[in-house]
Coordinates of C-alpha atoms in Angstrom, one line a residue:
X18 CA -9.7 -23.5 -6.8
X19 CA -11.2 -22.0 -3.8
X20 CA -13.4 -18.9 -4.7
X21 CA -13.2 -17.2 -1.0
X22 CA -15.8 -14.8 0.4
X23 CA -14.4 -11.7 1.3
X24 CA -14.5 -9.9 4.6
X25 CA -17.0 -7.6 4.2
X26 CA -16.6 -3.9 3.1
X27 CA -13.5 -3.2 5.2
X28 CA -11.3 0.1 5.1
X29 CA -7.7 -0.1 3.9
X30 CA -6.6 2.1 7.0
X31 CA -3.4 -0.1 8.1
X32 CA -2.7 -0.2 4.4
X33 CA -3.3 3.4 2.9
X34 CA -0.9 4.4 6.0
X35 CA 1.8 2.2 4.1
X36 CA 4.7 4.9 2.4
X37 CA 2.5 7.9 4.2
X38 CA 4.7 10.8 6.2
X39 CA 5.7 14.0 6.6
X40 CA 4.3 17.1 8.3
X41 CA 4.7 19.7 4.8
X42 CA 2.1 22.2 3.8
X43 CA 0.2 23.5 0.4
X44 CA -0.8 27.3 0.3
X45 CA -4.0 28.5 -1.4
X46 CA -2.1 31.3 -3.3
X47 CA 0.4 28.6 -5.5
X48 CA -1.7 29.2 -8.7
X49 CA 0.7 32.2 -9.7
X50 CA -2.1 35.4 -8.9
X51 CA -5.0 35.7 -7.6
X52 CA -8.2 33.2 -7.5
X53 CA -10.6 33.9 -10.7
X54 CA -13.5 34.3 -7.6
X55 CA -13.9 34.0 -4.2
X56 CA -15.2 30.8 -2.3
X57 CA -18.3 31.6 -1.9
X58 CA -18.9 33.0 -5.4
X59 CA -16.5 31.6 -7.8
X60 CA -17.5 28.7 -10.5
X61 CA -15.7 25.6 -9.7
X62 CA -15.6 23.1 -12.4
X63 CA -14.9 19.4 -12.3
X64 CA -13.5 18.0 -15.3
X65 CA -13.8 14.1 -15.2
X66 CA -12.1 11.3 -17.8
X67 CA -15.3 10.4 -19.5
X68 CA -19.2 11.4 -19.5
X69 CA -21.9 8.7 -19.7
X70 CA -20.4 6.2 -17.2
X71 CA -21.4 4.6 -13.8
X72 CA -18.2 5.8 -12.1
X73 CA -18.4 9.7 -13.5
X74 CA -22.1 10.0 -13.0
X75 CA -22.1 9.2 -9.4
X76 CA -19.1 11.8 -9.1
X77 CA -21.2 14.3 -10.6
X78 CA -23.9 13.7 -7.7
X79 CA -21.3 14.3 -5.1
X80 CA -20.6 17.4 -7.4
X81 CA -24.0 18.3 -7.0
X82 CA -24.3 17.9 -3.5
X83 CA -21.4 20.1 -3.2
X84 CA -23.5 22.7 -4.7
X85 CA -26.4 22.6 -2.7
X86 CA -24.9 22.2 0.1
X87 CA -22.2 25.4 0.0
X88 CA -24.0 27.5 -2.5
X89 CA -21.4 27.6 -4.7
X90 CA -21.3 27.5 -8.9
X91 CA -20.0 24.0 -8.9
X92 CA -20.8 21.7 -12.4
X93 CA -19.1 18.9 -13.8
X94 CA -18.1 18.4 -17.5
X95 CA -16.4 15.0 -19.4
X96 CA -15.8 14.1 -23.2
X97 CA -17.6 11.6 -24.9
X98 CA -14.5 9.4 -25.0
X99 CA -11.4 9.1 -22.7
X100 CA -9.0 11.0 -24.8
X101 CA -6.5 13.3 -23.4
X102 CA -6.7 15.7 -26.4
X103 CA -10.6 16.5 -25.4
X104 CA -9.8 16.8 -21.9
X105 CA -7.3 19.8 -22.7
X106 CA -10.0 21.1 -25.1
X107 CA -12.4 21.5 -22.1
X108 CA -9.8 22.9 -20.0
X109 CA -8.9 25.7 -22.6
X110 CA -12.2 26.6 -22.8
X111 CA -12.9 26.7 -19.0
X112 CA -9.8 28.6 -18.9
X113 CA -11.1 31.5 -21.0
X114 CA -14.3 31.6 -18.2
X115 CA -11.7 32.1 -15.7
X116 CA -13.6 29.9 -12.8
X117 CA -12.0 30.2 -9.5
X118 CA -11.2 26.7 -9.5
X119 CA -10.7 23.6 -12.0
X120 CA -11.1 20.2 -10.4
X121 CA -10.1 17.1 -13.0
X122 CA -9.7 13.6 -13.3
X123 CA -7.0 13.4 -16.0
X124 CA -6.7 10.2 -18.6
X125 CA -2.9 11.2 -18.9
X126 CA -1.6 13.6 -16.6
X127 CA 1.6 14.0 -18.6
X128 CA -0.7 15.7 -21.6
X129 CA -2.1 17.7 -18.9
X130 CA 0.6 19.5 -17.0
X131 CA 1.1 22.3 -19.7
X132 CA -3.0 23.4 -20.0
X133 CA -2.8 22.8 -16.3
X134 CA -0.2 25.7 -16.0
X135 CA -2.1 28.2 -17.9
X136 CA -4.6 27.7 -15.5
X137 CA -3.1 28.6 -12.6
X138 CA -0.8 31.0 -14.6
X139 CA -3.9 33.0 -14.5
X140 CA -5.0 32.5 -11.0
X141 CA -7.1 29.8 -11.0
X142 CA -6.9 26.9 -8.3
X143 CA -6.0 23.6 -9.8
X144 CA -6.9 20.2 -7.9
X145 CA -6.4 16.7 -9.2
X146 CA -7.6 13.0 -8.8
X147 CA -6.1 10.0 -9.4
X148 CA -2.9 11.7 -10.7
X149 CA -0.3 11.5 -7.7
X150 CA 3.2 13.2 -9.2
X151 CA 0.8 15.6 -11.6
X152 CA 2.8 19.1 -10.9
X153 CA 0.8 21.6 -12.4
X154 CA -1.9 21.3 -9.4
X155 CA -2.0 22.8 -6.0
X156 CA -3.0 19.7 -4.5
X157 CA -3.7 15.8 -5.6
X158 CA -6.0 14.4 -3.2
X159 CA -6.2 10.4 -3.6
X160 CA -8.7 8.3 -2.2
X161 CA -5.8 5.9 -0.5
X162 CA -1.9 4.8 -1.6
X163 CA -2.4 3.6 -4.8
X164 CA 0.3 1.0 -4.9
X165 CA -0.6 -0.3 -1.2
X166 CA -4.6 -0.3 -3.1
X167 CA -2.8 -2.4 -5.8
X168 CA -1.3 -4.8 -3.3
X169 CA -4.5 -5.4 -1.6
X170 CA -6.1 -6.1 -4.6
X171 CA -3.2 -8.9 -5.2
X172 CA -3.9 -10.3 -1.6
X173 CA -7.6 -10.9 -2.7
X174 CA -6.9 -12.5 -6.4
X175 CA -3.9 -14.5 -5.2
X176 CA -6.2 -16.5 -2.3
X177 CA -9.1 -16.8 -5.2
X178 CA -6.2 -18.1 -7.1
X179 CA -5.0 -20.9 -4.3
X180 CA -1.7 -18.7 -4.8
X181 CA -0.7 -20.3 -8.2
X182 CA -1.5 -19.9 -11.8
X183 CA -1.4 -17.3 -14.8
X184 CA -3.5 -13.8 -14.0
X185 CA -3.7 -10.8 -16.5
X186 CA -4.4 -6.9 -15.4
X187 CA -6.2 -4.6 -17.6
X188 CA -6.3 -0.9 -17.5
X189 CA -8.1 1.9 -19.0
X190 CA -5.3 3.2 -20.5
X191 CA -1.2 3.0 -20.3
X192 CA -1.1 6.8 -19.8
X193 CA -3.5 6.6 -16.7
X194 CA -1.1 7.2 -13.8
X195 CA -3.0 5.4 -11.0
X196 CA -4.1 2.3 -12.9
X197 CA -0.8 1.9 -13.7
X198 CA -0.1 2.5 -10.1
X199 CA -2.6 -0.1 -8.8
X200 CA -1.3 -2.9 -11.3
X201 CA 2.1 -2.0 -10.7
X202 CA 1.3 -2.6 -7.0
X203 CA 0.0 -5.7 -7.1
X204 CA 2.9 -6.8 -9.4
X205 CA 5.4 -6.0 -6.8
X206 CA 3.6 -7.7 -4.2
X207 CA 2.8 -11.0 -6.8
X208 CA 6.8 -10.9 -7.0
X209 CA 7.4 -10.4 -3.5
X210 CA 4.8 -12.9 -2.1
X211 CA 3.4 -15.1 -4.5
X212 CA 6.2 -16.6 -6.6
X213 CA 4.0 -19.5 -8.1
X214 CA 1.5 -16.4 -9.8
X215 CA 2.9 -15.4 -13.1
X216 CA 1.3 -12.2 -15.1
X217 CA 0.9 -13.0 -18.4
X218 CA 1.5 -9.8 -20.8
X219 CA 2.1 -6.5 -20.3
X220 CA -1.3 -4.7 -18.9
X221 CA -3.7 -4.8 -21.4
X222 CA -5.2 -1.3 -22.6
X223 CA -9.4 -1.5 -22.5
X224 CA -9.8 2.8 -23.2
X225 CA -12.0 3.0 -20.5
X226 CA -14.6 0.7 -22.5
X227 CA -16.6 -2.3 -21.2
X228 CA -17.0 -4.0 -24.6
X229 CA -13.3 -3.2 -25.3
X230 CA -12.3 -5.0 -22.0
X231 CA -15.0 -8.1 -23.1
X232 CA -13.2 -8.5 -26.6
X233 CA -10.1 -8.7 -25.3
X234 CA -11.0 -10.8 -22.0
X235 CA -12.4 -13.1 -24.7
X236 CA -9.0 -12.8 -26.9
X237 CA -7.0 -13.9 -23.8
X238 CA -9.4 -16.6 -22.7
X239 CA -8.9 -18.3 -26.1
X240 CA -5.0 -17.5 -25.9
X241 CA -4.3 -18.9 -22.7
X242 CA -7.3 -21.5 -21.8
X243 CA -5.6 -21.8 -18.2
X244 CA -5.7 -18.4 -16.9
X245 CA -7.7 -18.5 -13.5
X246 CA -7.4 -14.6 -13.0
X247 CA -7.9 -11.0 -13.9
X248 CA -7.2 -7.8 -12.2
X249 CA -9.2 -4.8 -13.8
X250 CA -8.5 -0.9 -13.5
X251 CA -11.2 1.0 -15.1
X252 CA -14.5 0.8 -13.7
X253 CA -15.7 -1.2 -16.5
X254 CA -13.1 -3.4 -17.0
X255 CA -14.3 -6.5 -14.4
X256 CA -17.9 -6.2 -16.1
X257 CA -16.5 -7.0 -19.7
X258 CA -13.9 -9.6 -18.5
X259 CA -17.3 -11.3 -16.5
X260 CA -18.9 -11.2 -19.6
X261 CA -16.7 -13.1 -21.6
X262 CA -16.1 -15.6 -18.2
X263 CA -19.8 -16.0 -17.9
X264 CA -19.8 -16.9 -21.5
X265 CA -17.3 -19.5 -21.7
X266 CA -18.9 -20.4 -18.6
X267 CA -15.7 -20.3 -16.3
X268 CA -17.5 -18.5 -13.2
X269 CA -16.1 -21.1 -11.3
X270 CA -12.6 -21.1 -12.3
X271 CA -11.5 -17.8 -13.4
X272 CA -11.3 -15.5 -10.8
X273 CA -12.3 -11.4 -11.6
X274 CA -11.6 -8.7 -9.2
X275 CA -10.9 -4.7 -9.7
X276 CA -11.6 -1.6 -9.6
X277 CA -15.6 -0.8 -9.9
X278 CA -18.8 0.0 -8.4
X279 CA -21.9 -2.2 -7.1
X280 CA -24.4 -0.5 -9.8
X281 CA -22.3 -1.6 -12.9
X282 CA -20.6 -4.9 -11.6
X283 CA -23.5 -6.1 -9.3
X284 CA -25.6 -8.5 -11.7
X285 CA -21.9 -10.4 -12.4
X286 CA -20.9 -10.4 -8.3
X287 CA -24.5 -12.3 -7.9
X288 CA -23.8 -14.6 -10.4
X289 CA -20.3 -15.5 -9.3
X290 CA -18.3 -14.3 -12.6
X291 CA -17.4 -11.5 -10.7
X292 CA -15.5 -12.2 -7.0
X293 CA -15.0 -9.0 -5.6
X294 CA -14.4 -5.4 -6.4
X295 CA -12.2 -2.7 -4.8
X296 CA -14.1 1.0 -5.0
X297 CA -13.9 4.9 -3.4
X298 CA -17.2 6.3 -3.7
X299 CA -17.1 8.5 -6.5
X300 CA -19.2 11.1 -4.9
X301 CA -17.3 11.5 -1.8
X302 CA -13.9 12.2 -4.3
X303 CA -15.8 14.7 -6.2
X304 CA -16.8 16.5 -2.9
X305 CA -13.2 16.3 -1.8
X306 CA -11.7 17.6 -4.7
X307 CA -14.0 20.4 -4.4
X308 CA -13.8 21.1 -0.9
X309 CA -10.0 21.6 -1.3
X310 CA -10.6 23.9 -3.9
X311 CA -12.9 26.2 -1.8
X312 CA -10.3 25.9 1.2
X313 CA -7.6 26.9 -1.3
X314 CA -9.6 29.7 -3.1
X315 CA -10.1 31.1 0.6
X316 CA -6.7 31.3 1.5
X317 CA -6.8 27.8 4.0
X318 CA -3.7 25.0 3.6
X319 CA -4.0 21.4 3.8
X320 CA -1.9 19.9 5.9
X321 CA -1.5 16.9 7.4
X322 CA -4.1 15.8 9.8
X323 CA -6.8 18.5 7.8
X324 CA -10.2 17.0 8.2
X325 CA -12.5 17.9 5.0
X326 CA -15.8 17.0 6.9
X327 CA -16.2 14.3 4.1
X328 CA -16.6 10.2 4.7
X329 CA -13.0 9.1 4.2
X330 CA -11.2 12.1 4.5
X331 CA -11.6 13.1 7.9
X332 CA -8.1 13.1 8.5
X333 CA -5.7 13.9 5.3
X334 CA -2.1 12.5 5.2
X335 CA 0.5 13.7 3.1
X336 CA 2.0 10.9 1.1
X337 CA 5.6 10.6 0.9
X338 CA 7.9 11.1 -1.7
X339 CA 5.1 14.3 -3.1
X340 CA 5.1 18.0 -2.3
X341 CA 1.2 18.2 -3.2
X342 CA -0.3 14.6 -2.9
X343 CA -2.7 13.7 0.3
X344 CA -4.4 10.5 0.6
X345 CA -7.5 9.9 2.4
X346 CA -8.6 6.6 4.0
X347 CA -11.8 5.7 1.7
X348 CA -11.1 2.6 0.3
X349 CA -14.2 -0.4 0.9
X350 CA -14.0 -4.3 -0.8
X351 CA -17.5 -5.4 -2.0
X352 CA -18.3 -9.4 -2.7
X353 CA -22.1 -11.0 -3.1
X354 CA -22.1 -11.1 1.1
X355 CA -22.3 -7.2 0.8
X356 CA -23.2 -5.7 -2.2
X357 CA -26.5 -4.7 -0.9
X358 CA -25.5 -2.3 1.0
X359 CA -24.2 0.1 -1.6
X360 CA -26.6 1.8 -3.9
X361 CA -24.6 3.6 -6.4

């Protein structure tokens, strides 16, 4: 097995143009009435999967940034566990404040759509994250194409793999859209490109929990002793699957990629039980969302080309197939050679 070094923190622009077209428009005034404030004035609320992790807390500083930086009444809120059911419980009660905008992350966006519609039933400006095909929101804005992300992410594993061998994906949780998105990408592209992988079990559910993703790394260790890769969603999953690698000591021949960032998977990429991981800084998606919610609650459209004045989307495309969904160009790849220059 050859454990490659990755090129270092690259862009997926070639790829996140993959399935991207169209020239269509979204309003500001979709929400059903007026906006519950004005830009300048109104609360705007992000409303994230989970509070207490890595991933949401450095969304929450881009949040805060956002409200330095604009003056608006922007604060982020999260459950203590990812469970759709909380989520709409935060959401009812925003509703009730009648903020001029709600910004979430949604665990399941199916559970979502019918709080989400009471929301902008009364006015308010709904944007989402990581839910492309969510309907109740005036705009999704994603990070990059999901299922071209997911492919990428199959490129990397399948060259640590020497293109052969059984690989598992985790992800947080079956009802989260764009995990499912990413593993279903890389799937495809196994099929299409590297018939001598073979995906053993459906993906495996880790509810957004690192020592739930190392219990059941170390259950599929022990099931199949000659796996040689995983492919993680949530940004915890790669640090519990390299925990149960680094314990049965298989650095060397198990190969761990995903979705994460540098400050919770960094002390497994020095060590080798982690190979790469595949991030959007979580900050810079916060500030988006938000920045599309101001532009909405001040009667501007996104379009295609719109530049947010934010690091990775500078230049908005409309992805194809969705009347609300724009994708930025913000992806980066970290390994050991470049983990350094990330600090969050």
């Amino acid at each position: 097995m050859r454990k490659t070094k990755l090129l270092a923190g690259v862009g997926f622009g070639a790829v996140a143009m993959l399935a991207l077209a169209g020239c269509g428009q979204v309003g500001g005034a979709t929400g059903g009435g007026e906006a519950g404030g004005s830009g300048e004035d109104g609360a705007m609320v992000t409303v994230v999967k989970i509070s207490g992790v890595g991933w949401f807390d450095r969304m929450e500083v881009g949040v805060q940034e956002f409200a330095e930086e604009t003056g608006i009444d922007a604060r982020q809120e999260g459950a203590d566990d990812a469970s759709p059911e909380k989520q709409i419980q935060i959401i009812q009660d925003l509703i009730a404040q009648s903020p001029a905008a709600i910004t979430v992350v949604p665990n399941s966006p199916e559970a979502l759509e019918s709080v989400l519609k009471q929301a902008r039933d009364q006015g308010i400006i709904v944007v989402a994250h990581e839910a492309a095909g969510i309907k109740n929101a005036d705009i999704d804005i994603e990070a990059f194409d999901n299922r071209a992300y997911g492919a990428k992410i199959m490129d990397n594993l399948a060259e640590c793999m020497d293109e052969s061998g059984q690989y598992v994906s985790f992800v947080g949780g079956l009802t989260a859209k764009t995990h499912m998105d990413w593993v279903g990408g890389a799937y495809d592209q196994q099929q299409a490109e590297y018939p001598d992988l073979t995906r053993v079990e459906e993906p495996v559910e880790s509810k957004e929990d690192e020592n739930v993703a190392y219990q059941r790394a170390k259950e599929l260790l022990a099931k199949y002793p000659d796996i040689k890769g995983f492919q993680g969603s949530a940004g915890t999953d790669v640090a519990g699957i390299a925990r149960a690698v680094q314990e049965a000591g298989l650095e060397d021949q198990v190969c761990v990629m995903g979705t994460s960032i540098p400050s919770v998977a960094k002390k497994y990429i020095v060590d080798g039980s982690i190979d790469k991981i595949f991030f959007w800084d979580p900050a810079m998606a916060g500030k988006a969302q938000l920045k599309i919610a101001q532009l909405l609650v001040d009667g501007e459209e996104i379009t295609d080309g719109t530049d947010l004045g934010i690091e990775g989307y500078n230049s908005l495309k409309k992805l194809d197939g969705f009347d609300n969904v724009y994708v930025g160009d913000a992806a980066v790849i970290v390994d050991k050679d470049n983990v350094d220059d990330y600090d969050f």
